[in-house]
């Protein structure tokens, strides 16, 4: 077995060197060899939880940094050394003496500080330390992201409570951070692995459904992509059409947002149409994208209102494309994204535009303008300084989280000034982004010329005008509707108090049931609150107070029942309601607490509240209801 480990170590480190060799000097390559040898010696007696030699971890982190993140020599050197100060007798001064101040800075930034007391919590203080390095150099964050990615890929050897702690941190902090930095592939990997270890049953269910979906649609989609490629090639465009299936976590998040189950969810995949060149050399990338759009809409019907120009109005994480929905020959709307090969590369290496400025030698071909990512990085740096300057000791991670939003919305002032905000932002967020005083005295809004409340959620492309009144002051409920850090910070400062937090034995938001995937958190009074593992509050707590996680079984009690509410959609018919009630009460022997039904155009919508002993009994009841003729959809309201 040891010989096998030796082979793994040798092969993995050789991949690091091969990846770096084309873009570094002989002197830099020697530095990487020296770093590996130093790390090997420092960690040679250590083992991971899986039993493998510890050195495999820093080598793997270096490989991610070199190959997947395209980091520079000093960053990959720091990746080899990132755990030395924390886990061995060597110090930062030892690293500075051997590898210089730049490498020492990077290693120091990712080394967890051991303290007798923590300002927030051990986890949050570590976040703060790591993020503070971003004010000087973004590469330390990149090394930490590489470290977290390898930890997530090898999480199976950990106990369930440790898996929840690490996965919770990843979902709440690291995956959104990777997204904001423009690292699309890394973000997808992190959030999908987090979902897998937090909610294994849901992950497996969606993964199996996706596999079946791929098999069922392979031939149909192949015909569509072949036709798209033929259209481009005929026009002299060197391009390709590829189907990308969304990851289980992305599917799950879309199911929640759309309030649909897997079967009824649209766009479980998308077709990316890419190009590397065109016979007309004078066309810009945008011109070629629009040319392809024109060619495709000449051959396929376009869904009205589906066109999106994400080139001129690109996202902050550097994603750019022309998006449109096209009707295939089979009568299915296909989600098509048109972009250049360089735009795709930019979505993988968004923040690397900044890293490239510090790299001594780099040649990854990424010459795409990444102004949006750069602007976000500078804006985030400013936010970090503002947070650090605040005297309060609470809400640090919430302030950070509000800046690590997954998606954004682009709105405009009446003069055409673009304002980028987190998706779900309201006119209030827009007002605070313009100026603090405008936000504090915002009384109404005009959105696209129409009068609207300041709490109205904005859509991409809205033109917003804010009406103010010097005598009008903020309302307490505003804190519940704003999304941006700036709005939250200014409102919190105005009210000068934190929102009250309630304590419960069973989380009132996610309402876990016995037998489901649950996790416990020990509260300050030593009571334990149970959460479903998908509960946003549980993920937030796991990212801040991971040491308070309690792994415990929530077992079924035959003498205790819990109310649950389900939604049913069915084709209306005579006796439908009686059959549903009979199925629940007579066949399943469950007690109905309430029932509401509405029928429009022969389609019936019902919500039923009844009592169950466990998640197993609920799932069984929902599955059994599908046997009632006419029922098309059954889902728990909690999951909608």
Coordinates of C-alpha atoms in Angstrom, one line a residue:
X1 CA 0.0 0.0 0.0
X2 CA 2.9 2.4 0.8
X3 CA 4.4 1.7 -2.5
X4 CA 1.1 2.6 -4.1
X5 CA 1.0 5.9 -2.2
X6 CA 4.6 6.6 -3.4
X7 CA 3.4 6.2 -7.0
X8 CA 0.4 8.5 -6.4
X9 CA 2.6 11.1 -4.9
X10 CA 5.1 11.0 -7.7
X11 CA 2.5 11.1 -10.4
X12 CA 0.6 13.9 -8.9
X13 CA 3.5 16.2 -8.2
X14 CA 4.8 15.5 -11.7
X15 CA 1.5 16.8 -13.1
X16 CA 2.1 20.0 -11.2
X17 CA 5.5 20.5 -12.7
X18 CA 4.3 19.6 -16.2
X19 CA 1.5 22.1 -15.9
X20 CA 3.8 24.9 -14.8
X21 CA 6.8 24.2 -17.0
X22 CA 5.5 25.9 -20.3
X23 CA 4.8 29.2 -18.5
X24 CA 7.6 29.5 -16.0
X25 CA 11.4 30.0 -16.1
X26 CA 13.9 27.3 -15.1
X27 CA 14.6 29.3 -11.9
X28 CA 10.9 29.4 -11.0
X29 CA 10.5 25.6 -11.8
X30 CA 13.4 24.9 -9.4
X31 CA 11.5 27.0 -6.7
X32 CA 8.5 24.7 -7.2
X33 CA 10.7 21.6 -6.8
X34 CA 12.2 23.1 -3.6
X35 CA 8.8 23.8 -2.2
X36 CA 7.6 20.3 -2.8
X37 CA 10.7 18.8 -1.2
X38 CA 10.3 21.1 1.8
X39 CA 6.6 20.2 2.2
X40 CA 7.4 16.5 1.8
X41 CA 9.9 16.6 4.6
X42 CA 7.7 18.7 6.9
X43 CA 4.6 16.5 6.5
X44 CA 6.4 13.1 6.1
X45 CA 5.1 11.7 9.4
X46 CA 1.5 13.0 9.1
X47 CA -1.6 11.2 7.9
X48 CA -5.0 12.3 6.8
X49 CA -8.3 11.0 8.2
X50 CA -8.4 8.6 5.3
X51 CA -5.1 7.1 6.3
X52 CA -3.2 8.4 3.3
X53 CA 0.1 10.4 3.7
X54 CA -0.7 14.0 4.4
X55 CA 1.6 15.3 1.7
X56 CA -1.0 14.1 -0.9
X57 CA -3.2 17.0 0.2
X58 CA -0.8 20.0 -0.4
X59 CA 0.4 18.4 -3.7
X60 CA -3.3 18.1 -4.8
X61 CA -3.9 21.7 -3.8
X62 CA -0.8 22.8 -5.8
X63 CA -2.2 20.8 -8.8
X64 CA -5.6 22.6 -8.6
X65 CA -3.8 26.0 -8.3
X66 CA -1.5 25.2 -11.3
X67 CA -3.9 23.5 -13.7
X68 CA -7.5 24.5 -12.8
X69 CA -6.8 28.1 -11.5
X70 CA -3.7 28.9 -13.6
X71 CA -2.0 30.6 -10.7
X72 CA 1.5 32.0 -10.8
X73 CA 4.7 30.5 -9.4
X74 CA 4.6 32.0 -5.9
X75 CA 0.9 31.0 -5.5
X76 CA 1.6 27.4 -6.4
X77 CA 4.6 27.5 -4.1
X78 CA 2.4 28.7 -1.3
X79 CA -0.1 25.9 -2.2
X80 CA 2.6 23.3 -1.5
X81 CA 3.4 25.1 1.8
X82 CA 0.0 26.2 2.9
X83 CA -0.4 23.9 6.0
X84 CA 3.2 23.9 7.2
X85 CA 2.9 26.7 9.8
X86 CA -0.4 25.4 11.1
X87 CA 0.5 21.7 11.3
X88 CA 4.3 21.5 11.7
X89 CA 7.0 23.1 13.9
X90 CA 8.1 25.4 11.0
X91 CA 7.3 29.1 11.1
X92 CA 6.5 31.9 8.7
X93 CA 10.0 33.2 9.2
X94 CA 11.3 29.8 8.0
X95 CA 9.3 30.1 4.8
X96 CA 10.3 33.8 4.3
X97 CA 14.0 32.8 4.6
X98 CA 13.6 30.0 2.1
X99 CA 11.1 31.3 -0.4
X100 CA 10.9 35.1 0.1
X101 CA 8.4 37.6 1.5
X102 CA 5.8 37.2 -1.2
X103 CA 5.3 33.4 -0.6
X104 CA 5.5 34.0 3.2
X105 CA 2.6 36.6 2.9
X106 CA 0.4 34.1 1.0
X107 CA 1.1 31.2 3.4
X108 CA 0.5 33.5 6.4
X109 CA -2.8 34.7 4.9
X110 CA -4.2 31.2 4.7
X111 CA -2.8 30.0 8.0
X112 CA -5.5 29.8 10.8
X113 CA -4.6 31.8 13.9
X114 CA -4.8 29.9 17.2
X115 CA -6.3 32.2 19.9
X116 CA -7.5 31.8 23.4
X117 CA -10.6 33.9 22.6
X118 CA -12.2 34.9 19.3
X119 CA -13.9 38.2 18.3
X120 CA -16.8 36.5 16.6
X121 CA -16.1 32.7 16.4
X122 CA -13.2 30.6 15.3
X123 CA -14.7 30.2 11.8
X124 CA -15.8 33.8 11.3
X125 CA -12.4 35.1 12.6
X126 CA -10.7 32.9 10.0
X127 CA -12.9 34.3 7.3
X128 CA -12.1 37.8 8.4
X129 CA -8.4 37.1 8.4
X130 CA -8.5 35.6 4.9
X131 CA -10.6 38.3 3.4
X132 CA -8.4 41.0 4.9
X133 CA -5.6 39.7 2.6
X134 CA -7.8 40.5 -0.4
X135 CA -7.2 44.2 0.3
X136 CA -3.6 43.7 -0.7
X137 CA -3.5 40.6 -3.0
X138 CA -6.3 38.4 -4.3
X139 CA -4.0 35.4 -4.7
X140 CA -4.3 34.3 -1.1
X141 CA -8.0 33.8 -1.7
X142 CA -7.2 31.7 -4.7
X143 CA -4.9 29.4 -2.7
X144 CA -7.6 29.0 -0.1
X145 CA -10.2 28.2 -2.7
X146 CA -7.9 25.5 -4.1
X147 CA -7.4 24.1 -0.6
X148 CA -11.2 24.0 0.0
X149 CA -11.9 22.4 -3.4
X150 CA -9.5 19.5 -2.6
X151 CA -11.0 19.1 0.9
X152 CA -14.5 18.9 -0.5
X153 CA -13.3 16.3 -3.1
X154 CA -12.0 14.1 -0.3
X155 CA -14.8 14.7 2.3
X156 CA -16.1 11.2 2.4
X157 CA -13.6 10.1 5.0
X158 CA -14.9 12.6 7.6
X159 CA -17.6 12.1 10.3
X160 CA -21.1 13.3 9.4
X161 CA -20.9 16.3 11.8
X162 CA -17.6 17.3 10.3
X163 CA -19.0 16.9 6.8
X164 CA -21.9 19.2 7.7
X165 CA -19.5 21.8 9.1
X166 CA -17.2 21.9 6.1
X167 CA -20.0 21.6 3.6
X168 CA -22.0 24.4 5.4
X169 CA -19.0 26.7 5.2
X170 CA -18.5 25.8 1.5
X171 CA -22.1 26.5 0.5
X172 CA -22.5 29.7 2.6
X173 CA -19.1 31.3 1.9
X174 CA -16.6 29.6 -0.5
X175 CA -18.9 28.7 -3.4
X176 CA -20.5 32.2 -3.6
X177 CA -17.0 33.7 -3.3
X178 CA -15.8 31.6 -6.2
X179 CA -18.9 32.7 -8.2
X180 CA -18.2 36.4 -7.5
X181 CA -14.6 36.0 -8.6
X182 CA -15.8 34.6 -11.9
X183 CA -14.6 31.0 -11.3
X184 CA -17.7 29.3 -12.7
X185 CA -16.3 25.7 -12.9
X186 CA -14.9 25.9 -9.3
X187 CA -18.2 27.4 -8.0
X188 CA -20.2 24.6 -9.6
X189 CA -17.9 21.9 -8.2
X190 CA -18.0 23.4 -4.7
X191 CA -21.7 23.9 -4.4
X192 CA -22.4 20.4 -5.9
X193 CA -20.1 18.7 -3.5
X194 CA -21.6 20.6 -0.6
X195 CA -25.1 19.5 -1.6
X196 CA -23.9 15.9 -1.9
X197 CA -22.6 15.7 1.7
X198 CA -25.3 17.8 3.3
X199 CA -28.2 16.1 1.7
X200 CA -27.2 12.8 0.2
X201 CA -30.7 11.5 -0.4
X202 CA -31.8 14.5 -2.4
X203 CA -28.5 14.7 -4.3
X204 CA -28.8 11.0 -5.3
X205 CA -32.4 11.3 -6.3
X206 CA -31.7 14.3 -8.6
X207 CA -28.5 12.7 -10.0
X208 CA -30.4 9.5 -10.9
X209 CA -33.2 11.6 -12.6
X210 CA -30.6 13.5 -14.5
X211 CA -28.9 10.4 -15.8
X212 CA -32.3 9.1 -17.1
X213 CA -33.0 12.5 -18.6
X214 CA -29.7 12.5 -20.5
X215 CA -30.4 9.0 -21.9
X216 CA -34.0 9.9 -22.9
X217 CA -33.0 13.1 -24.7
X218 CA -29.5 12.3 -26.1
X219 CA -30.6 11.5 -29.7
X220 CA -33.1 14.4 -29.9
X221 CA -30.5 16.9 -28.7
X222 CA -27.8 15.5 -31.0
X223 CA -30.0 16.3 -33.9
X224 CA -30.5 19.8 -32.7
X225 CA -26.8 20.5 -32.1
X226 CA -25.8 18.9 -35.4
X227 CA -28.2 21.3 -37.2
X228 CA -26.9 24.3 -35.3
X229 CA -23.3 23.4 -36.2
X230 CA -24.3 22.9 -39.9
X231 CA -25.9 26.3 -40.0
X232 CA -22.8 28.0 -38.6
X233 CA -20.3 26.1 -40.8
X234 CA -22.3 27.0 -43.9
X235 CA -21.9 30.6 -43.0
X236 CA -18.2 30.3 -42.5
X237 CA -18.2 30.3 -38.8
X238 CA -15.9 27.9 -36.9
X239 CA -18.1 26.9 -34.1
X240 CA -19.6 24.1 -32.0
X241 CA -22.9 23.4 -30.2
X242 CA -22.6 21.5 -27.0
X243 CA -25.3 20.4 -24.5
X244 CA -24.5 21.1 -20.8
X245 CA -26.6 19.4 -18.2
X246 CA -26.9 21.4 -15.0
X247 CA -25.5 19.9 -11.8
X248 CA -27.8 18.4 -9.1
X249 CA -27.4 21.4 -6.9
X250 CA -28.2 23.9 -9.7
X251 CA -31.3 21.7 -10.5
X252 CA -32.3 21.7 -6.8
X253 CA -31.9 25.5 -6.5
X254 CA -34.0 26.1 -9.6
X255 CA -36.7 23.7 -8.3
X256 CA -37.0 25.8 -5.2
X257 CA -36.9 29.1 -7.0
X258 CA -39.5 28.0 -9.6
X259 CA -41.6 26.1 -7.0
X260 CA -41.6 23.0 -9.3
X261 CA -40.6 19.4 -9.0
X262 CA -38.0 17.8 -11.2
X263 CA -40.4 16.6 -13.9
X264 CA -42.0 20.0 -14.3
X265 CA -38.8 22.1 -14.2
X266 CA -37.8 23.7 -17.5
X267 CA -34.2 24.1 -18.7
X268 CA -32.5 21.2 -16.9
X269 CA -29.8 21.8 -19.5
X270 CA -28.7 24.4 -21.9
X271 CA -27.0 24.4 -25.4
X272 CA -23.9 26.5 -25.5
X273 CA -23.0 27.7 -29.1
X274 CA -19.3 28.7 -29.2
X275 CA -17.1 30.0 -32.0
X276 CA -13.4 30.6 -32.4
X277 CA -13.5 32.5 -35.6
X278 CA -15.4 33.7 -38.7
X279 CA -14.5 34.1 -42.4
X280 CA -15.2 37.8 -42.0
X281 CA -12.2 38.9 -39.9
X282 CA -13.5 42.5 -39.4
X283 CA -16.4 41.4 -37.2
X284 CA -16.1 41.8 -33.4
X285 CA -17.1 39.0 -31.0
X286 CA -20.4 40.7 -30.3
X287 CA -21.0 41.1 -34.1
X288 CA -20.4 37.4 -34.6
X289 CA -22.7 36.5 -31.7
X290 CA -25.5 38.6 -33.2
X291 CA -24.7 37.1 -36.6
X292 CA -25.1 33.6 -35.2
X293 CA -28.3 34.7 -33.4
X294 CA -29.7 36.0 -36.8
X295 CA -28.7 32.7 -38.6
X296 CA -30.4 30.6 -35.9
X297 CA -33.6 32.6 -35.7
X298 CA -33.9 32.4 -39.5
X299 CA -34.1 28.6 -39.0
X300 CA -35.9 28.3 -35.7
X301 CA -38.8 30.2 -34.0
X302 CA -37.7 32.5 -31.2
X303 CA -39.6 32.6 -27.9
X304 CA -41.0 36.1 -27.6
X305 CA -39.1 38.1 -24.9
X306 CA -36.4 35.5 -24.4
X307 CA -33.6 37.4 -26.0
X308 CA -30.9 38.6 -23.5
X309 CA -27.8 40.7 -24.4
X310 CA -25.4 39.7 -21.7
X311 CA -22.4 41.1 -23.6
X312 CA -23.2 44.8 -23.3
X313 CA -25.0 44.2 -20.0
X314 CA -22.7 41.5 -18.7
X315 CA -22.8 40.2 -15.2
X316 CA -20.4 41.3 -12.5
X317 CA -18.8 37.8 -12.5
X318 CA -17.6 38.3 -16.1
X319 CA -20.2 36.0 -17.7
X320 CA -21.0 37.2 -21.3
X321 CA -23.3 35.7 -23.9
X322 CA -26.3 36.2 -26.1
X323 CA -29.1 34.1 -24.7
X324 CA -32.3 33.1 -26.5
X325 CA -34.9 30.3 -26.5
X326 CA -35.4 28.5 -29.8
X327 CA -38.2 26.1 -30.7
X328 CA -36.7 22.8 -31.9
X329 CA -38.3 20.6 -34.5
X330 CA -39.8 18.4 -31.7
X331 CA -41.7 21.4 -30.3
X332 CA -39.4 22.0 -27.3
X333 CA -38.0 25.3 -26.3
X334 CA -34.2 25.0 -26.1
X335 CA -32.1 27.4 -24.0
X336 CA -29.3 28.6 -26.3
X337 CA -26.3 30.6 -25.1
X338 CA -24.1 32.1 -27.8
X339 CA -20.6 33.1 -26.9
X340 CA -17.0 33.0 -28.1
X341 CA -14.4 30.6 -26.8
X342 CA -12.6 33.5 -25.1
X343 CA -15.9 34.4 -23.3
X344 CA -16.1 30.9 -22.0
X345 CA -12.5 31.0 -20.8
X346 CA -13.3 34.3 -19.1
X347 CA -16.1 32.6 -17.1
X348 CA -13.6 30.1 -15.9
X349 CA -10.8 32.6 -15.0
X350 CA -12.7 35.7 -14.2
X351 CA -10.5 37.1 -11.4
X352 CA -7.3 35.8 -13.1
X353 CA -7.2 39.2 -14.9
X354 CA -6.0 40.6 -11.6
X355 CA -3.7 37.7 -10.8
X356 CA -2.1 38.1 -14.2
X357 CA -0.8 41.5 -13.2
X358 CA 1.3 40.0 -10.5
X359 CA 2.4 36.8 -12.3
X360 CA 5.9 37.0 -13.6
X361 CA 5.2 34.8 -16.6
X362 CA 1.8 33.6 -17.7
X363 CA 0.4 32.4 -21.0
X364 CA -3.1 31.0 -20.7
X365 CA -4.5 33.0 -23.6
X366 CA -7.1 34.8 -21.5
X367 CA -7.1 38.3 -23.1
X368 CA -10.8 38.9 -22.7
X369 CA -11.8 42.2 -21.0
X370 CA -12.9 41.5 -17.5
X371 CA -13.9 45.0 -16.3
X372 CA -16.9 43.8 -14.4
X373 CA -15.0 41.4 -12.3
X374 CA -12.3 44.1 -11.6
X375 CA -15.0 46.6 -10.6
X376 CA -16.6 44.1 -8.2
X377 CA -13.2 43.3 -6.7
X378 CA -12.6 46.9 -6.0
X379 CA -16.1 47.4 -4.7
X380 CA -15.7 44.4 -2.4
X381 CA -12.3 45.7 -1.1
X382 CA -14.0 49.0 -0.2
X383 CA -16.8 47.0 1.6
X384 CA -14.2 45.0 3.5
X385 CA -12.6 48.2 4.8
X386 CA -16.0 49.6 5.8
X387 CA -16.8 46.4 7.7
X388 CA -13.5 46.4 9.4
X389 CA -14.0 50.0 10.5
X390 CA -17.4 49.3 12.1
X391 CA -17.3 48.9 15.9
X392 CA -20.0 46.3 16.0
X393 CA -19.0 42.7 16.7
X394 CA -22.1 41.1 15.2
X395 CA -23.2 40.6 11.6
X396 CA -19.8 40.3 10.0
X397 CA -20.5 37.2 8.0
X398 CA -24.0 38.5 7.1
X399 CA -22.4 41.7 5.7
X400 CA -20.0 39.6 3.7
X401 CA -22.7 37.2 2.5
X402 CA -24.8 40.1 1.1
X403 CA -21.9 41.0 -1.1
X404 CA -21.4 37.4 -2.3
X405 CA -24.7 37.2 -4.2
X406 CA -25.1 34.5 -6.9
X407 CA -26.7 36.6 -9.5
X408 CA -27.2 40.3 -10.2
X409 CA -29.8 42.6 -11.7
X410 CA -28.9 45.6 -13.9
X411 CA -31.1 48.7 -13.5
X412 CA -30.7 52.2 -14.8
X413 CA -31.2 55.8 -13.7
X414 CA -33.3 58.0 -15.9
X415 CA -30.0 59.4 -17.3
X416 CA -28.9 55.9 -18.3
X417 CA -26.3 55.3 -15.5
X418 CA -26.1 51.5 -14.9
X419 CA -26.6 50.3 -11.3
X420 CA -25.7 46.6 -10.6
X421 CA -27.4 45.1 -7.5
X422 CA -28.0 41.6 -6.1
X423 CA -30.8 39.7 -7.8
X424 CA -34.0 40.3 -5.8
X425 CA -33.0 43.8 -4.9
X426 CA -35.7 46.4 -4.5
X427 CA -36.0 50.1 -5.4
X428 CA -34.8 50.7 -1.8
X429 CA -31.5 49.0 -2.6
X430 CA -31.3 51.1 -5.8
X431 CA -31.9 54.3 -3.7
X432 CA -29.1 53.5 -1.2
X433 CA -26.7 52.6 -4.0
X434 CA -27.3 56.2 -5.4
X435 CA -26.7 57.9 -2.0
X436 CA -27.3 57.2 1.7
X437 CA -29.6 60.2 2.1
X438 CA -31.7 59.2 -0.9
X439 CA -32.2 55.7 0.6
X440 CA -33.0 57.0 4.1
X441 CA -35.7 59.4 2.7
X442 CA -37.0 57.3 -0.1
X443 CA -40.8 57.6 -0.2
X444 CA -41.8 56.1 -3.6
X445 CA -40.3 55.0 -6.9
X446 CA -41.2 55.3 -10.5
X447 CA -40.2 52.1 -12.4
X448 CA -40.3 52.4 -16.1
X449 CA -42.4 55.6 -15.6
X450 CA -45.0 53.9 -13.4
X451 CA -45.5 54.7 -9.8
X452 CA -44.4 51.9 -7.5
X453 CA -43.7 51.2 -3.8
X454 CA -40.0 51.4 -2.7
X455 CA -40.1 47.8 -1.7
X456 CA -40.9 46.7 -5.3
X457 CA -38.4 44.1 -6.6
X458 CA -36.5 45.2 -9.6
X459 CA -36.1 43.3 -12.9
X460 CA -33.1 43.5 -15.3
X461 CA -33.3 46.6 -17.5
X462 CA -35.7 48.6 -15.2
X463 CA -35.3 52.4 -15.3
X464 CA -35.8 53.6 -11.7
X465 CA -36.4 57.0 -10.4
X466 CA -36.6 57.6 -6.6
X467 CA -38.9 60.1 -5.0
X468 CA -37.8 61.5 -1.6
X469 CA -39.3 63.5 1.2
X470 CA -37.0 65.0 3.9
X471 CA -39.6 64.3 6.5
X472 CA -40.0 60.7 5.5
X473 CA -37.9 58.2 7.6
X474 CA -37.1 54.5 7.2
X475 CA -39.5 51.8 8.5
X476 CA -38.4 48.8 10.5
X477 CA -39.8 46.4 7.9
X478 CA -37.4 47.8 5.3
X479 CA -34.7 45.5 6.8
X480 CA -36.6 42.5 5.6
X481 CA -36.7 43.5 2.0
X482 CA -33.3 45.0 1.2
X483 CA -30.6 42.8 -0.3
X484 CA -27.4 44.9 -0.8
X485 CA -24.7 45.4 1.8
X486 CA -24.9 49.2 1.5
X487 CA -28.7 49.3 2.2
X488 CA -28.4 46.9 5.2
X489 CA -25.5 48.7 6.7
X490 CA -27.2 52.1 6.5
X491 CA -30.5 50.9 7.8
X492 CA -28.8 49.0 10.7
X493 CA -26.9 52.1 11.5
X494 CA -30.1 54.1 11.5
X495 CA -32.0 51.8 13.8
X496 CA -28.9 51.2 16.0
X497 CA -30.1 47.8 17.0
X498 CA -30.0 44.2 15.7
X499 CA -32.9 42.2 14.6
X500 CA -34.2 40.0 17.4
X501 CA -33.5 36.2 17.1
X502 CA -35.9 33.6 18.3
X503 CA -34.9 30.2 19.7
X504 CA -36.8 27.0 18.9
X505 CA -36.4 23.3 19.6
X506 CA -37.5 22.5 16.0
X507 CA -36.7 25.1 13.4
X508 CA -39.9 26.8 12.4
X509 CA -38.6 27.6 8.9
X510 CA -37.6 24.1 7.6
X511 CA -39.8 22.0 10.0
X512 CA -37.8 18.8 10.0
X513 CA -39.5 15.5 10.4
X514 CA -38.2 12.3 12.1
X515 CA -36.3 10.1 9.8
X516 CA -35.1 12.9 7.5
X517 CA -31.7 14.3 7.0
X518 CA -31.3 16.6 10.0
X519 CA -28.6 18.3 12.0
X520 CA -28.7 19.9 15.4
X521 CA -27.2 23.1 16.7
X522 CA -26.5 23.8 20.4
X523 CA -27.8 27.1 21.5
X524 CA -26.3 29.5 24.1
X525 CA -28.7 28.1 26.7
X526 CA -27.5 24.5 25.8
X527 CA -30.8 23.7 24.1
X528 CA -30.7 22.1 20.7
X529 CA -32.5 23.3 17.6
X530 CA -33.1 20.7 14.9
X531 CA -32.9 21.7 11.2
X532 CA -33.2 20.0 7.9
X533 CA -29.8 19.9 6.3
X534 CA -31.1 22.0 3.4
X535 CA -32.3 24.8 5.8
X536 CA -30.6 28.1 4.9
X537 CA -30.4 28.9 8.6
X538 CA -28.6 25.6 9.2
X539 CA -26.1 26.4 6.4
X540 CA -25.5 29.9 7.8
X541 CA -24.9 28.5 11.3
X542 CA -22.6 25.8 10.0
X543 CA -20.5 28.4 8.3
X544 CA -20.2 30.5 11.6
X545 CA -20.5 28.1 14.5
X546 CA -19.5 24.8 13.1
X547 CA -18.2 23.6 16.5
X548 CA -21.8 23.9 17.8
X549 CA -23.0 21.2 15.4
X550 CA -24.5 18.2 17.2
X551 CA -24.9 15.0 15.2
X552 CA -28.1 13.3 16.5
X553 CA -30.8 11.0 15.2
X554 CA -34.3 12.5 15.0
X555 CA -36.2 9.2 15.4
X556 CA -39.9 8.5 14.8
X557 CA -42.1 8.4 17.9
X558 CA -45.3 6.4 17.5
X559 CA -47.1 8.7 19.9
X560 CA -46.1 12.0 18.3
X561 CA -47.3 13.4 15.0
X562 CA -46.4 16.6 13.1
X563 CA -48.5 18.7 10.8
X564 CA -47.4 18.9 7.1
X565 CA -48.9 20.7 4.2
X566 CA -48.8 19.4 0.6
X567 CA -49.9 20.9 -2.7
X568 CA -51.8 18.8 -5.3
X569 CA -52.5 19.7 -8.9
X570 CA -55.0 17.6 -10.8
X571 CA -57.4 17.4 -13.7
X572 CA -60.9 18.1 -12.3
X573 CA -63.5 15.4 -12.4
X574 CA -66.5 14.1 -10.5
X575 CA -65.6 12.7 -7.1
X576 CA -62.0 13.9 -7.2
X577 CA -62.1 15.6 -3.8
X578 CA -63.8 12.7 -2.2
X579 CA -61.2 10.3 -3.6
X580 CA -58.3 12.4 -2.3
X581 CA -59.9 12.7 1.2
X582 CA -60.6 9.0 1.2
X583 CA -57.0 8.1 0.2
X584 CA -55.6 10.2 3.0
X585 CA -58.1 9.2 5.8
X586 CA -59.4 5.8 4.9
X587 CA -56.4 4.2 3.1
X588 CA -53.5 6.0 4.8
X589 CA -55.3 6.5 8.2
X590 CA -54.0 10.1 8.5
X591 CA -55.8 12.9 10.2
X592 CA -56.6 15.9 7.9
X593 CA -56.4 19.3 9.7
X594 CA -57.4 21.6 6.8
X595 CA -58.1 21.5 3.1
X596 CA -58.3 24.3 0.5
X597 CA -59.3 23.8 -3.1
X598 CA -59.7 26.0 -6.2
X599 CA -60.6 25.0 -9.8
X600 CA -60.0 27.0 -12.9
X601 CA -60.5 25.8 -16.4
X602 CA -60.8 22.2 -15.4
X603 CA -57.5 22.3 -13.4
X604 CA -57.8 21.8 -9.6
X605 CA -55.3 23.2 -7.1
X606 CA -55.5 21.8 -3.5
X607 CA -53.5 22.4 -0.4
X608 CA -54.0 19.8 2.4
X609 CA -52.6 19.8 5.9
X610 CA -52.5 16.5 7.7
X611 CA -50.4 14.8 10.4
X612 CA -47.6 12.3 10.0
X613 CA -45.1 10.5 12.2
X614 CA -42.1 10.8 10.0
X615 CA -40.6 11.8 6.6
X616 CA -41.0 8.2 5.5
X617 CA -44.8 8.4 6.2
X618 CA -45.0 11.7 4.4
X619 CA -43.2 10.4 1.3
X620 CA -45.2 7.3 1.3
X621 CA -48.4 9.3 1.4
X622 CA -47.4 11.6 -1.4
X623 CA -46.4 8.7 -3.6
X624 CA -49.7 6.9 -2.8
X625 CA -51.7 10.0 -3.9
X626 CA -50.3 9.6 -7.4
X627 CA -52.5 6.5 -7.7
X628 CA -55.6 8.7 -7.5
X629 CA -56.8 9.2 -11.2
X630 CA -56.3 12.7 -12.4
X631 CA -53.5 13.8 -10.0
X632 CA -50.5 15.2 -11.9
X633 CA -48.3 16.7 -9.2
X634 CA -47.8 16.3 -5.4
X635 CA -45.2 18.2 -3.4
X636 CA -44.7 19.4 0.1
X637 CA -45.5 23.1 0.5
X638 CA -42.3 23.5 2.6
X639 CA -40.3 22.6 -0.5
X640 CA -42.1 25.0 -2.9

